Amino acid sequence: MIELKSPSQLQIMRRAGRVVGEILEALREAVRPGISTLELDELALRLMIQRKSKPAFKGYRGFPAHICTSINEEVVHGIPSQRRLKEGDIVGLDVGVVVDGYYGDAAITVPVGQITAEAARLLQVTEESLAAGIAMATTGNRLSDISHAVQQAVESKGYSVVREFVGHGIGTQLHELPQIPNYGKPGSGPRLKEGMVLAIEPMVNQGGPEIEILPDGWTAVTKDGKLAAHFEHTVAVTSGAPEILTECQKKKLFR
Ligand code: MG
């Protein structure tokens, strides 16, 4: 069953989402050649504690860190380490927190210094595919309309969608129903209703869609070694425009 959130539950989820958005913006600013992903993890934890929130990923099915950091051909679930980012890398940053029992979850992929035009295009197309999916998150649409919009936005640009991982409902659990694949025909699945909160998260490969999991049991990488990108927002379905809970207000000011 897909749980509908009441207005008061949504209030708490807005706070959780705001914390995630602020931390992602701080991490984006901290990313530079020479910083290690462990340093990013430590920064994220400090900011979570400051904001009276708890890390959602640490210990989740045994995940060993506070955030996920996925470099270049790593698609998702990379584990922060001593590895230092290099000029030209791209790094996916996935942040989840719990505030008063409610989860927020979002991800961005950011350039490290100067990146190639091809890498920049992958980031842009992946972010656009997230926007296309979010635009479908309104009452009356069906779940697979989101999936289809993401897939179209990705494949029309010559990239491929990862199928092994999906977006998800979110609330008092990190992963609730429904599962939200990033591919599919439109017009099927449950009808979207006010009060649904969805984490929509395209994972997009520059080359083929196939992935494999590294021996650490977590890190998903592209099978062909080409780049991958990941963007995610936690979104509340409304009868009007979808409400993005994890958007950073500061980022809006910068634009
Ligand atoms: Mg997620």
Short mmCIF file of C-alpha atoms and ligand atoms in Angstrom, two decimals:
data_model
loop_
_atom_site.label_atom_id
_atom_site.label_comp_id
_atom_site.label_asym_id
_atom_site.label_seq_id
_atom_site.Cartn_x
_atom_site.Cartn_y
_atom_site.Cartn_z
CA MET A 1 0.00 0.00 0.00
CA ILE A 2 1.20 3.49 -0.81
CA GLU A 3 1.03 5.59 2.33
CA LEU A 4 -0.47 9.07 1.97
CA LYS A 5 1.06 11.76 4.16
CA SER A 6 -1.11 14.18 6.10
CA PRO A 7 -0.38 17.94 6.03
CA SER A 8 1.34 17.70 9.42
CA GLN A 9 3.49 14.77 8.28
CA LEU A 10 4.38 16.76 5.16
CA GLN A 11 5.50 19.62 7.38
CA ILE A 12 8.11 17.36 8.99
CA MET A 13 9.14 15.97 5.61
CA ARG A 14 9.71 19.53 4.38
CA ARG A 15 12.16 20.02 7.24
CA ALA A 16 13.95 16.75 6.45
CA GLY A 17 14.08 17.71 2.77
CA ARG A 18 15.46 21.15 3.53
CA VAL A 19 18.28 19.62 5.57
CA VAL A 20 19.18 17.31 2.67
CA GLY A 21 19.14 20.21 0.19
CA GLU A 22 21.37 22.37 2.39
CA ILE A 23 23.89 19.58 2.90
CA LEU A 24 24.06 18.79 -0.81
CA GLU A 25 24.74 22.46 -1.59
CA ALA A 26 27.50 22.56 1.04
CA LEU A 27 29.03 19.41 -0.42
CA ARG A 28 28.81 20.83 -3.94
CA GLU A 29 30.81 23.85 -2.76
CA ALA A 30 33.33 21.62 -0.96
CA VAL A 31 34.04 19.42 -3.99
CA ARG A 32 37.41 20.30 -5.54
CA PRO A 33 40.49 18.47 -6.78
CA GLY A 34 42.41 17.00 -3.83
CA ILE A 35 39.54 16.53 -1.35
CA SER A 36 38.88 12.93 -0.33
CA THR A 37 35.42 11.45 -0.34
CA LEU A 38 35.91 10.60 3.35
CA GLU A 39 36.35 14.33 4.04
CA LEU A 40 33.05 14.95 2.26
CA ASP A 41 31.45 12.23 4.39
CA GLU A 42 32.77 13.85 7.59
CA LEU A 43 31.52 17.27 6.49
CA ALA A 44 28.07 15.82 5.76
CA LEU A 45 27.90 14.18 9.19
CA ARG A 46 28.87 17.45 10.94
CA LEU A 47 26.14 19.32 9.05
CA MET A 48 23.57 16.61 9.86
CA ILE A 49 24.36 16.82 13.57
CA GLN A 50 24.24 20.65 13.50
CA ARG A 51 20.77 20.38 11.99
CA LYS A 52 19.54 17.85 14.57
CA SER A 53 19.13 15.17 11.95
CA LYS A 54 20.48 11.65 11.69
CA PRO A 55 22.18 9.98 8.74
CA ALA A 56 19.76 7.67 6.98
CA PHE A 57 22.26 5.47 5.16
CA LYS A 58 24.75 4.60 7.92
CA GLY A 59 23.98 1.03 8.97
CA TYR A 60 21.20 0.65 6.39
CA ARG A 61 21.62 -3.04 5.46
CA GLY A 62 25.12 -2.57 6.84
CA PHE A 63 26.16 0.43 4.69
CA PRO A 64 29.37 1.68 6.34
CA ALA A 65 29.25 5.47 5.73
CA HIS A 66 27.01 8.52 6.16
CA ILE A 67 26.62 9.43 2.49
CA CYS A 68 27.29 7.71 -0.84
CA THR A 69 30.02 9.09 -3.09
CA SER A 70 30.22 7.60 -6.59
CA ILE A 71 33.09 8.63 -8.87
CA ASN A 72 33.06 8.48 -12.71
CA GLU A 73 32.01 4.93 -13.74
CA GLU A 74 30.52 4.33 -10.30
CA VAL A 75 26.75 4.60 -10.70
CA VAL A 76 25.52 4.68 -7.10
CA HIS A 77 26.34 3.45 -3.57
CA GLY A 78 30.05 4.28 -3.66
CA ILE A 79 31.62 4.18 -0.20
CA PRO A 80 33.55 7.27 0.96
CA SER A 81 37.27 6.54 1.37
CA GLN A 82 40.72 8.14 1.40
CA ARG A 83 40.53 8.39 -2.39
CA ARG A 84 41.07 11.97 -3.49
CA LEU A 85 39.03 13.56 -6.25
CA LYS A 86 40.95 14.60 -9.35
CA GLU A 87 40.42 17.41 -11.83
CA GLY A 88 38.06 16.10 -14.52
CA ASP A 89 36.25 13.57 -12.29
CA ILE A 90 32.52 13.64 -11.75
CA VAL A 91 31.21 12.63 -8.34
CA GLY A 92 27.72 11.57 -7.34
CA LEU A 93 26.71 12.68 -3.84
CA ASP A 94 23.71 10.91 -2.32
CA VAL A 95 22.43 12.23 1.02
CA GLY A 96 19.66 10.86 3.24
CA VAL A 97 18.63 12.10 6.68
CA VAL A 98 16.01 11.42 9.31
CA VAL A 99 14.28 14.32 11.09
CA ASP A 100 11.76 13.49 13.80
CA GLY A 101 11.23 10.05 12.31
CA TYR A 102 10.81 11.15 8.68
CA TYR A 103 13.25 10.67 5.83
CA GLY A 104 14.57 12.95 3.11
CA ASP A 105 16.70 11.62 0.23
CA ALA A 106 18.36 13.37 -2.70
CA ALA A 107 21.42 13.20 -4.91
CA ILE A 108 23.42 15.36 -7.28
CA THR A 109 26.38 14.62 -9.54
CA VAL A 110 28.93 17.40 -9.70
CA PRO A 111 32.05 18.21 -11.71
CA VAL A 112 35.47 18.23 -10.05
CA GLY A 113 37.23 21.26 -11.50
CA GLN A 114 37.13 21.36 -15.29
CA ILE A 115 35.40 18.38 -16.94
CA THR A 116 35.03 17.33 -20.57
CA ALA A 117 32.09 18.55 -22.65
CA GLU A 118 30.87 14.93 -22.89
CA ALA A 119 30.81 14.57 -19.10
CA ALA A 120 29.04 17.92 -18.71
CA ARG A 121 26.41 16.81 -21.21
CA LEU A 122 25.79 13.59 -19.27
CA LEU A 123 25.22 15.60 -16.07
CA GLN A 124 22.87 17.98 -17.87
CA VAL A 125 20.82 15.24 -19.52
CA THR A 126 20.52 13.29 -16.27
CA GLU A 127 19.35 16.37 -14.36
CA GLU A 128 16.89 17.16 -17.16
CA SER A 129 15.53 13.61 -17.02
CA LEU A 130 14.87 14.08 -13.30
CA ALA A 131 13.02 17.31 -14.06
CA ALA A 132 10.99 15.51 -16.74
CA GLY A 133 10.04 12.79 -14.25
CA ILE A 134 9.16 15.27 -11.52
CA ALA A 135 6.92 17.20 -13.93
CA MET A 136 4.71 14.11 -14.19
CA ALA A 137 4.26 13.80 -10.41
CA THR A 138 0.81 15.34 -10.28
CA THR A 139 -2.57 13.96 -9.27
CA GLY A 140 -4.37 12.05 -11.96
CA ASN A 141 -1.22 10.85 -13.72
CA ARG A 142 -0.14 7.26 -13.26
CA LEU A 143 3.10 6.12 -11.72
CA SER A 144 4.63 4.88 -14.97
CA ASP A 145 4.14 8.31 -16.53
CA ILE A 146 7.08 9.38 -14.35
CA SER A 147 9.12 6.35 -15.44
CA HIS A 148 8.36 6.92 -19.09
CA ALA A 149 9.22 10.62 -18.98
CA VAL A 150 12.63 9.84 -17.46
CA GLN A 151 13.38 7.13 -20.00
CA GLN A 152 12.37 9.34 -22.93
CA ALA A 153 14.52 12.23 -21.73
CA VAL A 154 17.53 9.90 -21.40
CA GLU A 155 17.25 7.68 -24.46
CA SER A 156 16.36 10.52 -26.83
CA LYS A 157 19.82 11.91 -26.02
CA GLY A 158 21.58 8.60 -26.71
CA TYR A 159 22.20 7.55 -23.11
CA SER A 160 20.85 4.54 -21.23
CA VAL A 161 18.88 4.05 -18.07
CA VAL A 162 20.01 1.73 -15.28
CA ARG A 163 17.33 -0.87 -14.50
CA GLU A 164 18.64 -2.58 -11.40
CA PHE A 165 17.84 0.34 -9.10
CA VAL A 166 14.63 2.33 -8.84
CA GLY A 167 13.14 5.35 -7.15
CA HIS A 168 10.80 4.80 -4.22
CA GLY A 169 8.15 6.10 -1.91
CA ILE A 170 9.57 7.70 1.24
CA GLY A 171 8.24 8.69 4.66
CA THR A 172 8.80 7.00 8.00
CA GLN A 173 10.90 4.50 6.02
CA LEU A 174 13.72 5.31 3.61
CA HIS A 175 12.24 2.96 1.02
CA GLU A 176 8.47 2.68 0.88
CA LEU A 177 6.11 1.63 -1.88
CA PRO A 178 5.83 2.30 -4.73
CA GLN A 179 8.98 1.33 -6.59
CA ILE A 180 9.62 3.83 -9.38
CA PRO A 181 11.56 2.38 -12.32
CA ASN A 182 13.26 4.85 -14.65
CA TYR A 183 11.77 3.16 -17.70
CA GLY A 184 8.40 1.86 -18.85
CA LYS A 185 5.34 2.51 -20.94
CA PRO A 186 3.16 5.45 -19.85
CA GLY A 187 -0.32 5.14 -18.37
CA SER A 188 0.08 2.18 -16.02
CA GLY A 189 0.54 1.59 -12.32
CA PRO A 190 -1.26 3.34 -9.48
CA ARG A 191 -2.87 6.72 -10.00
CA LEU A 192 -0.94 9.49 -8.24
CA LYS A 193 -2.70 11.07 -5.29
CA GLU A 194 -2.18 14.11 -3.13
CA GLY A 195 -0.08 13.12 -0.10
CA MET A 196 2.17 10.67 -1.94
CA VAL A 197 5.85 11.44 -1.40
CA LEU A 198 8.24 9.99 -3.97
CA ALA A 199 12.01 9.86 -4.29
CA ILE A 200 12.59 10.03 -8.04
CA GLU A 201 16.14 9.13 -9.02
CA PRO A 202 17.37 8.52 -12.56
CA MET A 203 20.70 6.71 -12.87
CA VAL A 204 22.04 7.30 -16.36
CA ASN A 205 24.92 5.65 -18.21
CA GLN A 206 26.95 7.21 -20.98
CA GLY A 207 27.34 3.77 -22.62
CA GLY A 208 25.29 0.60 -22.17
CA PRO A 209 22.79 0.11 -19.34
CA GLU A 210 24.57 -2.85 -17.73
CA ILE A 211 26.09 -2.53 -14.30
CA GLU A 212 27.93 -4.74 -11.86
CA ILE A 213 28.56 -4.62 -8.14
CA LEU A 214 32.15 -4.37 -6.88
CA PRO A 215 33.47 -6.90 -4.33
CA ASP A 216 32.78 -4.35 -1.52
CA GLY A 217 29.17 -5.48 -1.94
CA TRP A 218 27.92 -1.91 -2.49
CA THR A 219 29.51 0.07 -5.29
CA ALA A 220 27.59 -0.26 -8.56
CA VAL A 221 29.74 0.45 -11.63
CA THR A 222 29.04 0.52 -15.35
CA LYS A 223 30.03 -2.74 -16.98
CA ASP A 224 31.69 -0.94 -19.91
CA GLY A 225 33.61 1.45 -17.64
CA LYS A 226 31.96 4.54 -19.13
CA LEU A 227 30.63 7.39 -16.99
CA ALA A 228 27.37 7.36 -15.04
CA ALA A 229 25.38 10.11 -13.33
CA HIS A 230 22.66 10.18 -10.67
CA PHE A 231 20.25 12.92 -9.64
CA GLU A 232 17.44 12.56 -7.10
CA HIS A 233 14.79 14.63 -5.36
CA THR A 234 12.15 13.83 -2.76
CA VAL A 235 8.90 15.17 -4.20
CA ALA A 236 5.38 15.57 -2.79
CA VAL A 237 2.51 14.97 -5.20
CA THR A 238 -0.05 17.77 -5.17
CA SER A 239 -2.99 18.67 -7.37
CA GLY A 240 -0.86 21.48 -8.80
CA ALA A 241 2.85 21.70 -9.42
CA PRO A 242 4.85 18.94 -7.69
CA GLU A 243 6.54 20.17 -4.52
CA ILE A 244 10.26 19.41 -4.46
CA LEU A 245 11.09 18.94 -0.77
CA THR A 246 14.87 18.59 -1.17
CA GLU A 247 15.55 21.68 -3.26
CA CYS A 248 18.03 24.07 -1.69
CA GLN A 249 16.64 27.59 -1.33
CA LYS A 250 20.15 29.02 -1.54
CA LYS A 251 20.65 27.40 -4.93
CA LYS A 252 17.55 29.17 -6.18
CA LEU A 253 19.01 32.49 -5.04
CA PHE A 254 22.20 31.82 -6.96
CA ARG A 255 20.35 31.21 -10.20
MG MG B 1 16.77 7.16 -2.96
#
